[in-house]
Short mmCIF file of C-alpha atoms in Angstrom, two decimals:
data_model
loop_
_atom_site.label_atom_id
_atom_site.label_comp_id
_atom_site.label_asym_id
_atom_site.label_seq_id
_atom_site.Cartn_x
_atom_site.Cartn_y
_atom_site.Cartn_z
CA MET A 1 56.07 26.96 55.84
CA ALA A 2 54.67 23.32 56.39
CA SER A 3 57.10 22.76 59.46
CA MET A 4 55.68 26.30 60.93
CA LEU A 5 52.07 25.27 60.32
CA ASN A 6 52.47 21.59 61.79
CA PRO A 7 52.02 22.51 65.43
CA LEU A 8 49.04 24.73 64.65
CA ILE A 9 47.44 22.14 62.91
CA ASN A 10 47.93 20.01 65.97
CA THR A 11 46.35 22.67 67.87
CA PHE A 12 43.85 23.62 65.87
CA HIS A 13 42.36 20.58 64.26
CA PRO A 14 38.43 20.58 63.73
CA GLY A 15 36.29 20.39 66.54
CA ALA A 16 39.20 20.24 69.13
CA ALA A 17 40.57 23.79 69.12
CA ASP A 18 41.75 25.01 72.16
CA PRO A 19 40.24 28.56 73.11
CA ILE A 20 43.01 29.60 75.21
CA SER A 21 45.82 28.51 72.76
CA LEU A 22 43.82 30.40 69.84
CA LYS A 23 43.77 33.46 71.92
CA CYS A 24 47.45 33.35 72.47
CA PHE A 25 48.17 33.04 68.80
CA MET A 26 45.80 36.15 67.67
CA ALA A 27 47.44 37.93 70.64
CA ALA A 28 50.88 37.38 69.59
CA ASN A 29 50.28 38.14 65.53
CA SER A 30 48.62 41.36 63.80
CA PRO A 31 45.54 40.57 62.00
CA ILE A 32 46.97 40.37 58.51
CA ILE A 33 49.32 37.99 59.91
CA CYS A 34 47.07 35.68 61.51
CA GLN A 35 44.84 35.63 58.43
CA LEU A 36 47.28 34.55 56.23
CA LYS A 37 48.65 31.73 58.72
CA MET A 38 44.97 30.68 59.50
CA ARG A 39 44.34 30.51 55.75
CA ASN A 40 47.55 28.24 55.44
CA VAL A 41 46.23 26.32 58.43
CA ARG A 42 42.99 25.85 56.98
CA LYS A 43 44.62 24.68 53.69
CA GLN A 44 46.99 22.48 55.13
CA LEU A 45 43.90 20.74 57.27
CA GLY A 46 42.31 20.37 53.75
CA LEU A 47 45.02 18.66 52.38
CA ALA A 48 45.68 16.70 55.39
CA ARG A 49 41.91 15.52 55.32
CA VAL A 50 42.17 14.72 51.48
CA ALA A 51 45.39 12.59 52.31
CA ALA A 52 43.60 10.88 55.08
CA THR A 53 40.68 9.84 52.87
CA VAL A 54 42.54 8.65 50.20
CA GLN A 55 44.89 6.73 52.49
CA LYS A 56 41.17 5.09 54.03
CA THR A 57 40.11 4.43 50.80
CA GLU A 58 42.99 2.76 49.58
CA TYR A 59 43.15 0.62 52.47
CA MET A 60 39.50 -0.16 52.25
CA ALA A 61 39.93 -1.26 48.66
CA ALA A 62 42.87 -3.52 49.27
CA GLU A 63 40.78 -5.10 52.33
CA ARG A 64 37.99 -5.98 50.26
CA ALA A 65 40.21 -7.16 47.25
CA GLU A 66 41.75 -9.63 49.98
CA MET A 67 38.16 -10.56 50.96
CA PHE A 68 37.36 -11.33 47.41
CA ARG A 69 40.69 -13.40 47.36
CA SER A 70 39.35 -15.66 50.10
CA MET A 71 36.45 -16.34 48.52
CA GLU A 72 38.20 -18.04 45.69
CA ASN A 73 37.47 -21.69 46.80
CA TRP A 74 33.60 -20.68 47.67
CA VAL A 75 33.65 -19.37 43.76
CA GLU A 76 35.15 -22.47 42.58
CA ASN A 77 32.34 -24.72 44.51
CA ASN A 78 29.30 -22.64 44.16
CA VAL A 79 29.38 -20.28 41.20
CA LEU A 80 31.69 -22.34 38.76
CA THR A 81 29.52 -25.18 38.64
CA LEU A 82 26.58 -23.20 37.17
CA LEU A 83 28.55 -22.78 33.43
CA LYS A 84 27.81 -25.43 31.31
CA PRO A 85 30.46 -27.44 29.65
CA VAL A 86 30.91 -26.69 25.97
CA GLU A 87 30.17 -30.15 25.10
CA LYS A 88 26.98 -29.77 26.68
CA SER A 89 25.54 -26.62 25.79
CA TRP A 90 23.34 -25.49 23.11
CA GLN A 91 24.68 -23.47 19.82
CA PRO A 92 23.14 -21.23 17.69
CA GLN A 93 23.39 -23.78 14.72
CA ASP A 94 20.99 -25.70 16.90
CA PHE A 95 18.03 -23.66 15.98
CA LEU A 96 19.12 -22.55 12.44
CA PRO A 97 18.85 -24.00 8.81
CA ASP A 98 21.93 -26.39 8.52
CA PRO A 99 23.98 -25.05 5.74
CA SER A 100 25.94 -28.42 5.29
CA LEU A 101 22.43 -29.78 4.09
CA ASP A 102 22.18 -30.15 -0.16
CA GLU A 103 21.03 -26.52 -1.71
CA GLY A 104 17.35 -27.50 -2.02
CA MET A 105 17.03 -28.70 1.54
CA PHE A 106 18.69 -25.67 2.91
CA PHE A 107 16.88 -23.15 1.11
CA ASP A 108 13.49 -25.01 1.90
CA ARG A 109 14.30 -24.83 5.82
CA VAL A 110 15.14 -21.16 5.00
CA LYS A 111 11.78 -20.76 3.26
CA GLU A 112 10.08 -21.78 6.13
CA MET A 113 11.59 -19.86 8.89
CA ARG A 114 11.00 -16.65 6.59
CA GLU A 115 7.27 -17.49 6.15
CA MET A 116 7.19 -17.74 9.78
CA ALA A 117 9.01 -14.77 10.21
CA CYS A 118 6.88 -12.70 7.89
CA GLU A 119 4.17 -12.39 10.70
CA LEU A 120 6.22 -10.38 13.12
CA PRO A 121 4.85 -6.77 13.16
CA ASP A 122 7.32 -3.94 12.91
CA ASP A 123 7.23 -3.01 16.54
CA TYR A 124 8.40 -6.47 17.32
CA LEU A 125 11.25 -6.60 14.94
CA VAL A 126 12.49 -3.27 16.39
CA ILE A 127 12.57 -4.90 19.99
CA LEU A 128 14.00 -7.89 18.51
CA ALA A 129 16.87 -5.82 16.42
CA GLY A 130 17.73 -3.83 19.82
CA ALA A 131 17.92 -7.08 21.97
CA MET A 132 20.29 -8.59 19.38
CA ILE A 133 22.40 -5.17 19.25
CA THR A 134 22.83 -5.33 23.23
CA GLU A 135 23.79 -8.91 23.33
CA ASP A 136 26.21 -8.56 20.13
CA ALA A 137 28.11 -5.56 22.18
CA LEU A 138 29.41 -8.18 24.65
CA PRO A 139 33.08 -7.09 24.30
CA SER A 140 32.46 -3.75 26.33
CA TYR A 141 30.62 -5.96 28.88
CA GLN A 142 33.34 -8.26 29.64
CA MET A 143 35.83 -5.57 29.33
CA GLY A 144 33.87 -3.63 32.02
CA MET A 145 33.85 -6.63 34.43
CA ASN A 146 37.45 -7.63 33.74
CA ASN A 147 38.52 -4.46 35.60
CA LEU A 148 37.03 -5.09 38.60
CA HIS A 149 39.28 -5.16 41.60
CA ALA A 150 38.25 -8.72 42.72
CA ILE A 151 39.21 -9.77 39.30
CA ASN A 152 41.58 -7.47 37.56
CA ASP A 153 42.76 -10.13 34.93
CA VAL A 154 45.55 -8.14 33.31
CA THR A 155 46.78 -11.32 31.26
CA CYS A 156 42.79 -12.16 30.04
CA CYS A 157 43.89 -15.67 30.85
CA SER A 158 44.15 -15.70 34.58
CA SER A 159 43.44 -18.88 36.00
CA SER A 160 41.60 -17.54 39.26
CA PRO A 161 38.00 -18.93 39.79
CA TRP A 162 36.98 -15.25 39.22
CA ALA A 163 38.53 -14.84 35.87
CA ARG A 164 37.23 -18.13 34.89
CA TRP A 165 33.87 -17.29 35.74
CA LEU A 166 34.01 -14.22 33.80
CA ARG A 167 35.31 -15.82 30.72
CA GLY A 168 33.03 -18.72 30.70
CA TRP A 169 30.02 -16.34 31.51
CA SER A 170 30.98 -14.17 28.58
CA ALA A 171 31.38 -17.26 26.20
CA GLU A 172 28.11 -18.55 27.11
CA GLU A 173 26.65 -14.67 26.55
CA ASN A 174 28.36 -14.29 23.16
CA ARG A 175 25.76 -17.39 21.77
CA HIS A 176 22.80 -14.94 22.59
CA GLY A 177 24.06 -12.13 19.84
CA ASP A 178 25.22 -14.99 17.43
CA LEU A 179 21.76 -16.55 17.47
CA LEU A 180 19.67 -13.81 16.91
CA ASN A 181 21.76 -12.05 14.53
CA LYS A 182 22.01 -15.20 12.32
CA TYR A 183 18.17 -15.25 12.57
CA LEU A 184 17.48 -11.80 11.75
CA TYR A 185 19.67 -12.04 8.52
CA LEU A 186 17.89 -15.34 7.49
CA SER A 187 14.72 -13.59 8.15
CA GLY A 188 14.86 -10.76 5.49
CA ARG A 189 12.90 -8.76 7.66
CA VAL A 190 15.06 -6.15 8.61
CA ASN A 191 18.26 -3.78 7.45
CA MET A 192 21.18 -5.75 8.42
CA LYS A 193 23.44 -2.91 7.13
CA GLN A 194 22.08 -0.57 9.54
CA ILE A 195 22.15 -3.05 12.29
CA GLU A 196 25.48 -3.94 11.85
CA LYS A 197 26.68 -0.13 11.90
CA THR A 198 24.60 0.39 15.07
CA ILE A 199 26.49 -2.97 16.52
CA GLN A 200 29.84 -1.10 15.74
CA TYR A 201 28.86 2.07 16.89
CA LEU A 202 27.96 0.93 20.52
CA ILE A 203 31.01 -1.22 20.68
CA GLY A 204 33.17 1.83 19.33
CA SER A 205 31.01 4.05 22.22
CA GLY A 206 31.90 1.87 25.13
CA LEU A 207 29.69 1.14 28.18
CA VAL A 208 28.18 3.54 30.78
CA LEU A 209 28.94 1.61 34.18
CA ASN A 210 27.81 3.43 37.22
CA PHE A 211 29.82 0.93 39.62
CA ASN A 212 33.66 1.73 38.03
CA ASP A 213 35.71 -0.68 39.70
CA ASP A 214 33.88 -1.67 42.85
CA THR A 215 32.98 -5.29 42.78
CA HIS A 216 30.13 -5.13 45.38
CA ARG A 217 28.52 -2.56 42.95
CA GLY A 218 29.35 -4.62 40.02
CA VAL A 219 27.88 -7.90 41.06
CA ILE A 220 24.56 -5.95 42.17
CA TYR A 221 24.38 -4.43 38.68
CA THR A 222 24.79 -8.12 37.10
CA SER A 223 22.13 -9.73 39.23
CA PHE A 224 19.60 -6.94 38.41
CA GLN A 225 20.82 -6.89 34.62
CA GLU A 226 20.61 -10.62 34.17
CA ARG A 227 17.21 -10.91 35.68
CA ALA A 228 16.08 -8.24 33.79
CA THR A 229 17.12 -9.72 30.53
CA SER A 230 15.82 -12.82 31.56
CA ILE A 231 12.16 -11.47 31.73
CA SER A 232 12.85 -9.43 28.64
CA HIS A 233 13.41 -12.18 26.56
CA GLY A 234 11.14 -14.50 28.00
CA ASN A 235 8.40 -11.91 27.06
CA ALA A 236 9.92 -11.57 23.72
CA ALA A 237 9.44 -15.75 23.65
CA ARG A 238 5.67 -15.29 24.48
CA LEU A 239 5.12 -12.69 21.42
CA ALA A 240 6.69 -14.69 19.08
CA LYS A 241 4.71 -17.64 19.83
CA GLN A 242 1.47 -15.11 19.76
CA HIS A 243 2.67 -14.23 16.07
CA GLY A 244 3.16 -17.74 15.06
CA ASP A 245 6.80 -17.95 14.97
CA LYS A 246 7.31 -21.24 16.91
CA ASN A 247 10.98 -21.45 16.04
CA LEU A 248 11.69 -17.77 17.39
CA ALA A 249 10.00 -18.39 20.63
CA GLN A 250 12.16 -21.21 21.09
CA ILE A 251 15.56 -19.05 20.36
CA CYS A 252 14.15 -16.36 22.78
CA GLY A 253 13.27 -18.85 25.52
CA ILE A 254 16.58 -20.52 25.50
CA ILE A 255 18.09 -17.22 25.50
CA ALA A 256 16.06 -16.52 28.66
CA ALA A 257 16.98 -19.85 30.23
CA ASP A 258 20.64 -18.99 30.23
CA GLU A 259 19.94 -15.51 31.54
CA LYS A 260 18.20 -17.10 34.14
CA ARG A 261 21.02 -19.29 35.34
CA HIS A 262 23.34 -16.36 35.00
CA GLU A 263 21.22 -14.41 37.38
CA THR A 264 21.21 -17.30 40.06
CA ALA A 265 25.19 -17.19 39.91
CA TYR A 266 25.39 -13.20 40.65
CA ILE A 267 22.45 -13.30 43.10
CA LYS A 268 24.37 -16.36 45.03
CA ILE A 269 27.76 -13.96 45.12
CA VAL A 270 25.63 -11.24 46.62
CA ASP A 271 24.16 -13.38 49.24
CA LYS A 272 27.71 -14.30 50.13
CA LEU A 273 28.56 -10.53 50.28
CA PHE A 274 25.71 -9.76 52.55
CA GLU A 275 26.71 -12.59 54.60
CA ILE A 276 30.50 -11.70 55.28
CA ASP A 277 30.30 -7.79 54.55
CA PRO A 278 26.90 -6.56 55.11
CA ASP A 279 27.33 -2.70 55.61
CA TYR A 280 29.10 -2.24 52.65
CA THR A 281 26.98 -4.52 50.32
CA MET A 282 24.12 -2.70 52.05
CA LEU A 283 25.40 0.78 50.87
CA ALA A 284 26.30 -0.59 47.56
CA PHE A 285 22.82 -1.71 46.70
CA SER A 286 21.47 1.44 47.70
CA ASP A 287 23.91 3.48 45.97
CA MET A 288 23.48 1.27 42.64
CA MET A 289 19.60 1.97 42.80
CA LYS A 290 19.93 5.67 43.31
CA LYS A 291 22.23 5.92 40.03
CA LYS A 292 19.47 3.93 38.57
CA ILE A 293 20.49 0.18 36.80
CA SER A 294 21.04 1.25 33.10
CA MET A 295 20.74 -1.07 30.47
CA PRO A 296 23.91 -2.07 28.52
CA GLY A 297 22.64 -0.67 25.30
CA LEU A 298 22.39 2.85 26.49
CA LEU A 299 24.66 4.49 24.06
CA MET A 300 23.20 2.82 20.75
CA TYR A 301 23.26 4.87 17.71
CA ASP A 302 22.64 3.84 14.18
CA GLY A 303 24.28 6.77 12.45
CA CYS A 304 21.13 8.88 12.13
CA MET A 305 18.73 8.68 15.01
CA ASP A 306 19.63 10.39 18.15
CA ASN A 307 17.87 9.08 21.59
CA LEU A 308 17.71 5.69 19.65
CA PHE A 309 17.77 3.79 22.98
CA SER A 310 15.24 5.91 24.74
CA HIS A 311 12.73 5.44 21.69
CA TYR A 312 13.83 1.61 21.66
CA SER A 313 13.01 1.45 25.26
CA THR A 314 9.57 3.16 24.65
CA VAL A 315 8.40 0.53 22.34
CA ALA A 316 9.74 -2.20 24.52
CA GLN A 317 7.29 -0.61 27.43
CA ARG A 318 4.44 -0.32 25.00
CA LEU A 319 4.78 -3.98 24.17
CA LYS A 320 5.35 -4.99 27.77
CA ILE A 321 8.41 -6.73 26.50
CA TYR A 322 10.41 -4.64 29.50
CA THR A 323 8.57 -2.05 31.59
CA ILE A 324 8.83 0.01 34.46
CA ASN A 325 6.93 -2.30 36.61
CA ASP A 326 9.06 -4.91 35.66
CA TYR A 327 12.18 -3.03 36.83
CA ALA A 328 10.03 -2.81 40.25
CA ASP A 329 9.27 -6.37 40.45
CA VAL A 330 13.16 -7.06 39.92
CA LEU A 331 13.94 -4.74 42.86
CA GLU A 332 11.27 -6.36 44.87
CA PHE A 333 12.70 -9.75 43.96
CA LEU A 334 15.87 -9.02 45.06
CA ILE A 335 15.03 -7.60 48.31
CA ARG A 336 13.21 -10.76 49.11
CA ARG A 337 15.76 -12.98 47.80
CA TRP A 338 18.61 -11.09 49.88
CA ASN A 339 16.40 -10.86 53.01
CA VAL A 340 17.01 -6.99 52.78
CA GLU A 341 14.23 -5.66 55.03
CA MET A 342 15.38 -8.28 57.96
CA LEU A 343 18.96 -7.44 57.97
CA GLY A 344 20.00 -6.43 61.65
CA GLY A 345 23.58 -5.07 63.12
CA LEU A 346 23.86 -2.43 60.58
CA SER A 347 25.46 0.88 60.78
CA CYS A 348 23.39 3.96 60.89
CA GLU A 349 24.47 4.64 57.44
CA ALA A 350 23.72 1.51 56.46
CA ARG A 351 20.40 1.28 57.86
CA GLU A 352 19.35 4.52 55.96
CA ALA A 353 20.47 2.78 52.87
CA GLN A 354 18.18 -0.13 54.22
CA ASP A 355 15.33 2.03 54.37
CA TYR A 356 15.77 3.50 51.25
CA VAL A 357 16.06 0.50 49.08
CA CYS A 358 12.83 -1.23 50.73
CA ASN A 359 10.83 1.82 50.44
CA LEU A 360 11.93 2.23 46.59
CA ALA A 361 9.38 0.57 44.54
CA PRO A 362 6.16 2.01 45.03
CA LYS A 363 7.83 5.28 44.20
CA ILE A 364 9.05 3.53 40.98
CA ARG A 365 5.70 2.15 40.11
CA LYS A 366 4.20 5.56 40.02
CA LEU A 367 6.27 6.50 37.12
CA GLU A 368 4.27 3.33 34.92
CA GLU A 369 1.17 5.59 35.42
CA ARG A 370 3.25 8.53 33.71
CA ALA A 371 4.52 6.13 31.16
CA GLN A 372 1.12 4.95 30.00
CA ALA A 373 -0.49 8.66 30.00
CA THR A 374 2.69 9.60 27.78
CA ALA A 375 2.39 6.72 25.50
CA LYS A 376 -1.07 7.49 24.44
CA LYS A 377 0.29 10.85 23.05
CA ALA A 378 3.39 9.42 21.57
CA PRO A 379 4.06 9.82 17.99
CA ALA A 380 5.02 7.11 15.23
CA ILE A 381 9.07 7.49 14.36
CA PRO A 382 11.07 5.86 11.64
CA PHE A 383 13.46 3.25 12.40
CA SER A 384 16.60 2.48 10.28
CA TRP A 385 16.73 -1.31 11.35
CA ILE A 386 13.36 -1.72 9.69
CA PHE A 387 13.94 0.22 6.37
CA HIS A 388 12.79 3.39 8.16
CA ARG A 389 9.39 2.12 8.40
CA GLN A 390 7.31 4.04 10.97
CA VAL A 391 6.89 2.47 14.61
CA LYS A 392 4.65 4.25 17.33
CA LEU A 393 6.49 4.78 20.21
#
């Protein structure tokens, strides 16, 4: 049947059907035979379109993978340099009581730390616990990034600059959750078992990523995410200082500085992509914003509260740790940084994507007003992380 249909497919392909040939075909066959044959023609045409789309997609993916490989020297000289040598990096122990001190001195330091932490309100502890849980779920984030076609480090020890960056970045990020975890443990203010259960649930649930294995989308996501995290940790530092915990303020501040440096790396990568592949990068940026940049802790669960991440985010919004306006600010910053409004020479589709991105922030800001109105009516609910004490959403 396929061999019989091939000439018909060539004759009646979309947009180029020959009316004379079509009349001859219809005249030479009964209506039922015509209907059956034309149905098979349409089926064959559909399969041909799918095959052509798959072939084109595979070709473009291979072409982009080669483009990222061609960037390896650039990554070596412009991105890897933003990692700090281990011997020059801060470590969690730099901000915690030293257990090697004699017993009396160690417990004195712990006591000082607990006295400063005792003034932290419950809603702030919820925010700090949520931030720590998000940072501690690092294995999922590295796995997601490792699958990007530009990295594709199946051995987990590739010497390519892309893979070395990812491992170095993950190693630096790993200290964040480690430090916050130990701080909360020593503070005595939270239910560590419930927090530990939440971490296990989150790592076990995986990670919702809207970029699949597309590296353009992946580095746009991390550019946005790293800046957002820097802002939230910076705001947490500010509030910790206001509540009298200078040690915690320093901890959140040093983590925010790390996130800022990582943000710089990913923003530089997207800078380069806009330079060498502007059309696709613009489409990827628009697509990520249409899907929304979901936070890494989206699948949080503590074993007893549904919508845990949503409730945690609502508290963060109320405390101005990370708000809808912050989200819009990050978007506007990236548009300016990547000079998106001034990009020229784009395809029609990419220009539409450009218009969408450049006009999005004001629409997002309108949601802030609704959030504030909703917050006034929000109830107080118990959080297991603070022994089920109630916190207003």
